[in-house]
PDB file of C-alpha atoms in Angstrom:
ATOM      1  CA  UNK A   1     132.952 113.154  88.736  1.00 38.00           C
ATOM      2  CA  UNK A   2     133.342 117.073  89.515  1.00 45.00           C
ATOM      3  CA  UNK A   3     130.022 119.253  88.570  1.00 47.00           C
ATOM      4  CA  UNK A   4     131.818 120.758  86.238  1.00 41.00           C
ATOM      5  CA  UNK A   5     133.358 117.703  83.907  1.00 39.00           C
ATOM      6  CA  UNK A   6     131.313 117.462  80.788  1.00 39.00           C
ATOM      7  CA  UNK A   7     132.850 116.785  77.472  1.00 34.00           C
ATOM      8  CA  UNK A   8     129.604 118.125  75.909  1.00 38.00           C
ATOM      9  CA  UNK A   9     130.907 122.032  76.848  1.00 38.00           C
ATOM     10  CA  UNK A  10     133.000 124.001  75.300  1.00 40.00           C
ATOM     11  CA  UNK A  11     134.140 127.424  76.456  1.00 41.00           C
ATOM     12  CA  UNK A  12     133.347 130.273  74.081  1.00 42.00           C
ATOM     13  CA  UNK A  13     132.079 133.536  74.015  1.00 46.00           C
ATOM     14  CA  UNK A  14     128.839 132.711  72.589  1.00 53.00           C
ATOM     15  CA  UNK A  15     126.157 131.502  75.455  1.00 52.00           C
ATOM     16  CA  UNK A  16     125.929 127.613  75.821  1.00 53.00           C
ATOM     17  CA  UNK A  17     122.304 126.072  73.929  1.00 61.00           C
ATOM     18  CA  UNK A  18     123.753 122.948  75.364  1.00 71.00           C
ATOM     19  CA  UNK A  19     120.880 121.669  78.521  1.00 87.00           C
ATOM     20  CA  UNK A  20     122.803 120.558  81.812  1.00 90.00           C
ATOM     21  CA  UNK A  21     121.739 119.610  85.114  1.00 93.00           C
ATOM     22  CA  UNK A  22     124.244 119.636  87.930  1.00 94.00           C
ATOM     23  CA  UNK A  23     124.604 119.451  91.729  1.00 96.00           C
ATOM     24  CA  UNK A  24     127.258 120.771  94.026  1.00 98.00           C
ATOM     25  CA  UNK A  25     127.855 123.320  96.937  1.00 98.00           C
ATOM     26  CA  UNK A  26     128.027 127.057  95.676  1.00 98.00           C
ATOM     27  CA  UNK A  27     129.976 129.892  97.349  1.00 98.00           C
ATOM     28  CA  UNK A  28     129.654 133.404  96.426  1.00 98.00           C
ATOM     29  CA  UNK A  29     132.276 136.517  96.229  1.00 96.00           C
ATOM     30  CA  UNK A  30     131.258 140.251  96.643  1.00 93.00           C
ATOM     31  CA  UNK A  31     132.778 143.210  98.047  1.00 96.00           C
ATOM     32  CA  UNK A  32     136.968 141.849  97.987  1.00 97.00           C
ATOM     33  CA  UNK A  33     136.379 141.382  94.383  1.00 97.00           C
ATOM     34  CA  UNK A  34     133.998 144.860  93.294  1.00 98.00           C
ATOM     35  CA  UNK A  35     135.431 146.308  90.538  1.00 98.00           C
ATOM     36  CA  UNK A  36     138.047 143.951  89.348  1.00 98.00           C
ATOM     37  CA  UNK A  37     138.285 142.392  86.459  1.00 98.00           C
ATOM     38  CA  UNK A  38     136.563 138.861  85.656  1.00 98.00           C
ATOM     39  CA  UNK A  39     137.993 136.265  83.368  1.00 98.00           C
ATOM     40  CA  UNK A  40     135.253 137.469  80.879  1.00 98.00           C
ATOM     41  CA  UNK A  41     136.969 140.828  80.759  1.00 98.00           C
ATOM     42  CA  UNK A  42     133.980 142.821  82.363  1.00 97.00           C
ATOM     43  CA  UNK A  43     134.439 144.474  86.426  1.00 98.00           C
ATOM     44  CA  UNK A  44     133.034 142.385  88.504  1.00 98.00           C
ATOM     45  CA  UNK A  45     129.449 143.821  90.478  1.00 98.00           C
ATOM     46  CA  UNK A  46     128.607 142.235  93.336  1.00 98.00           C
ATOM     47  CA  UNK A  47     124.638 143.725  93.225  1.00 98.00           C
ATOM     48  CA  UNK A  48     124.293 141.820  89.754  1.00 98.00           C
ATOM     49  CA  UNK A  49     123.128 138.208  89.066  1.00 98.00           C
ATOM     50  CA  UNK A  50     126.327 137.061  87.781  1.00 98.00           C
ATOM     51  CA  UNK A  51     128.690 133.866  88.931  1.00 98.00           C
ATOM     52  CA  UNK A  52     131.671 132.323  88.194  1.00 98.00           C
ATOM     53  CA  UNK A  53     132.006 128.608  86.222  1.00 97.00           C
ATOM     54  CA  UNK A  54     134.947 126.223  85.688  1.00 96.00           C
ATOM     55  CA  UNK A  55     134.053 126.019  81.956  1.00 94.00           C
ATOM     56  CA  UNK A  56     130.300 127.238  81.188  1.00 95.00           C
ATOM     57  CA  UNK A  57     130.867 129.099  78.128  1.00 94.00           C
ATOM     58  CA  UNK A  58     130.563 133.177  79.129  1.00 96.00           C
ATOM     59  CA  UNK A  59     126.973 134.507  78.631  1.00 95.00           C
ATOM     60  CA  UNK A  60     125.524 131.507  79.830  1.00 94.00           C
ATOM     61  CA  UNK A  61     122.393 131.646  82.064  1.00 96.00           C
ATOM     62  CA  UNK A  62     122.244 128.987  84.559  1.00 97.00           C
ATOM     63  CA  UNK A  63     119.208 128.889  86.467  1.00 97.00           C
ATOM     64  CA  UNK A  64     120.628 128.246  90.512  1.00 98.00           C
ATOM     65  CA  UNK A  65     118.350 126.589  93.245  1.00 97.00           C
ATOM     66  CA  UNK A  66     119.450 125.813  96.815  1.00 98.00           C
ATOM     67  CA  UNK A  67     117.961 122.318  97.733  1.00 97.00           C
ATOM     68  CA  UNK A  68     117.241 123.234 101.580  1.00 97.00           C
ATOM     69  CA  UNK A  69     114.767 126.233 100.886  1.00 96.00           C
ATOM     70  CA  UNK A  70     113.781 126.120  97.112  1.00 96.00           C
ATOM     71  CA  UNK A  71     114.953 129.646  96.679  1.00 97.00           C
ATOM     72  CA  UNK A  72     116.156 129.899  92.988  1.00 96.00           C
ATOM     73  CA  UNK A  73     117.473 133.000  90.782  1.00 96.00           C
ATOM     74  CA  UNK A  74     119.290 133.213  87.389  1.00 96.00           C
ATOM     75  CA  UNK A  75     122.674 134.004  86.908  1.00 97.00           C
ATOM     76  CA  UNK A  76     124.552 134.762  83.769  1.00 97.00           C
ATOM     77  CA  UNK A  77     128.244 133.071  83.738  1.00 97.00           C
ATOM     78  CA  UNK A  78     130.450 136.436  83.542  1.00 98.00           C
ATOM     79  CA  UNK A  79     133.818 134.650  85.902  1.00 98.00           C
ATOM     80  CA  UNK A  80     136.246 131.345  86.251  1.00 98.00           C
ATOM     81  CA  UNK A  81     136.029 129.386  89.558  1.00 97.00           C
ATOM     82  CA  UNK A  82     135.250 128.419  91.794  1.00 96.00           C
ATOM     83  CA  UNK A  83     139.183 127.656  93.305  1.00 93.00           C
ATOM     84  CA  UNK A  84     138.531 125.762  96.256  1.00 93.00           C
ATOM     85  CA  UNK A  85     138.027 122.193  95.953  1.00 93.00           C
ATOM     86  CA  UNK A  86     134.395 120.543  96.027  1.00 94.00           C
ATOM     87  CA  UNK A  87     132.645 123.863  94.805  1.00 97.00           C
ATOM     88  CA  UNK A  88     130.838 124.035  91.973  1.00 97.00           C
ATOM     89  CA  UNK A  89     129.585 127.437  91.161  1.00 98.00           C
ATOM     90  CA  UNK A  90     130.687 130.591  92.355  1.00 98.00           C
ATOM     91  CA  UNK A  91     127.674 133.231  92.781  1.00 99.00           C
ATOM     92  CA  UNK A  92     127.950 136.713  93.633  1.00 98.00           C
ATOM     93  CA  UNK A  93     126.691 138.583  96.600  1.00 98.00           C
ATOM     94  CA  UNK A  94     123.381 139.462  94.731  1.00 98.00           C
ATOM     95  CA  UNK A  95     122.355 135.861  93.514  1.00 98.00           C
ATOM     96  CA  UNK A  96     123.435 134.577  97.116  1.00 98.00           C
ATOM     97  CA  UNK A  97     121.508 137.163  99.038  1.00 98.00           C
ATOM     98  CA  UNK A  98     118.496 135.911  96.666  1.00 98.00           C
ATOM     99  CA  UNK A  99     119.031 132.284  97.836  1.00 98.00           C
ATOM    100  CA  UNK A 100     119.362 132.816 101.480  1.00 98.00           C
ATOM    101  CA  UNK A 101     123.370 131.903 101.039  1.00 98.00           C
ATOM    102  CA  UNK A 102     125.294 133.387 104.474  1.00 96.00           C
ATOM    103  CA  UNK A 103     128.619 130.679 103.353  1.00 96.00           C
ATOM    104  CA  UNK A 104     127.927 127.449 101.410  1.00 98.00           C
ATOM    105  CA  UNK A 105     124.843 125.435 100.514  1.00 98.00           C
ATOM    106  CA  UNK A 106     123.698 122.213  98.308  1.00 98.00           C
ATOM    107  CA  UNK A 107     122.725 123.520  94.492  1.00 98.00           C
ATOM    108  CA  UNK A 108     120.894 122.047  91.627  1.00 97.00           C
ATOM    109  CA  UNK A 109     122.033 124.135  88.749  1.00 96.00           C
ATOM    110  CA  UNK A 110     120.245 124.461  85.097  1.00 95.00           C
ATOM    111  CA  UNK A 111     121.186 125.444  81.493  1.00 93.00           C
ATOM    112  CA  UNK A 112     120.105 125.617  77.944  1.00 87.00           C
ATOM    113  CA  UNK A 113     116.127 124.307  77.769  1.00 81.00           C
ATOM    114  CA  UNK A 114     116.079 123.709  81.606  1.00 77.00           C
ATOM    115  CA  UNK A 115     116.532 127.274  82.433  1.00 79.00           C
ATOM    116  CA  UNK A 116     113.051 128.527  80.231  1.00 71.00           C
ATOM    117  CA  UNK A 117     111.084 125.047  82.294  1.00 74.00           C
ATOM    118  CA  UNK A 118     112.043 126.316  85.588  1.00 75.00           C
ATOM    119  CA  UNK A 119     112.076 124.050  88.816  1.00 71.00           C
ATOM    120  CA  UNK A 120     109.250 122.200  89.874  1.00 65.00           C
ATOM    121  CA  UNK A 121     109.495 121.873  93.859  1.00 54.00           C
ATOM    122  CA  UNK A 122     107.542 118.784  93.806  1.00 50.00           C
ATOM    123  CA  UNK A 123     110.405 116.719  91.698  1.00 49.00           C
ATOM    124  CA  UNK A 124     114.079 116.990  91.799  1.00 44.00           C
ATOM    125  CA  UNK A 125     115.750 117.758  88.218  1.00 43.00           C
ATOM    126  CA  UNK A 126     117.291 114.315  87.051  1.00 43.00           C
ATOM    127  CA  UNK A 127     121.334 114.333  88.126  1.00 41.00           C
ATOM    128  CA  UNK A 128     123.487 114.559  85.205  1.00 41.00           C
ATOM    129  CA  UNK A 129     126.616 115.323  87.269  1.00 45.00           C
ATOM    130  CA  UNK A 130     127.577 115.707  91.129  1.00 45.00           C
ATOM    131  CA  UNK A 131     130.258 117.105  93.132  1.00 45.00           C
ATOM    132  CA  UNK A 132     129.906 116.440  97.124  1.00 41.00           C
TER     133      UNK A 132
END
C-alpha cells in the first residue's frame, strides 16, 4: 500500500485534524522550482519548511523524521508530489537541509495529534502505512 493511500483523507483547503503515521523515502526540490507556482497556488520558497503531498489536505503540518539520524522538523503541506515512484513526501531544500537530506532517505511522517506529541527516539511511531 503507497504512503499516501488512506481513505480517511480528503483534500481541502482547510488543514487535516485527521492523526496519520506513515513511512516512506522523501526527496526534496529547491532552487529549479523557486518562485513557481505550487498546486496550492502560493510561489514556491525553497528556505521555508514547506513540502509537497499526494493528497494531505493544504495547510497541513506533518511533523518529518529521518529514521537513520533522528533529525526531525515540521513542514506545512503547501505542493502535489512527489512524481517519481516509491516517494512519499516531497520536502523542500530548507526542511531537507534540517534533516541532513543530500538525495533520499527513510521517513516516519506525523499529522493531526501526533505532530503536538512529537517523536520519542526511544520507540518507533506505530506504522499505519508504508511505501518501500
Amino acid at each position: 500500500m503507497p504512503c499516501w493511500a488512506s481513505d480517511h483523507v480528503q483534500d481541502s483547503k482547510k488543514p487535516s485534524k485527521l492523526s496519520r503515521v506513515f513511512k516512506g523515502v522523501a526527496s526534496f526540490y529547491g532552487k529549479k522550482f523557486q518562485g513557481k507556482r505550487t498546486a496550492s497556488g502560493k510561489p514556491f520558497d525553497m528556505n521555508a519548511f514547506t513540502c509537497a503531498h499526494p493528497n494531505l489536505p493544504f495547510g497541513t503540518p506533518v511533523l518529518v523524521q529521518n529514521e537513520e539520524t533522528g533529525a526531525q522538523c515540521q513542514v506545512i503541506v503547501n505542493d502535489r508530489g512527489p512524481y517519481v515512484r516509491n516517494r512519499c513526501i516531497d520536502l523542500s531544500k530548507a526542511a531537507a537541509n534540517k534533516l541532513g537530506i543530500t538525495g533520499v532517505a527513510k521517513v516516519v511522517c506525523k499529522t493531526g495529534r501526533y505532530v503536538a506529541n512529537g517523536f520519542d527516539r526511544k520507540k518507533t511511531p506505530k506504522q499505519v502505512a508504508s511505501h518501500q
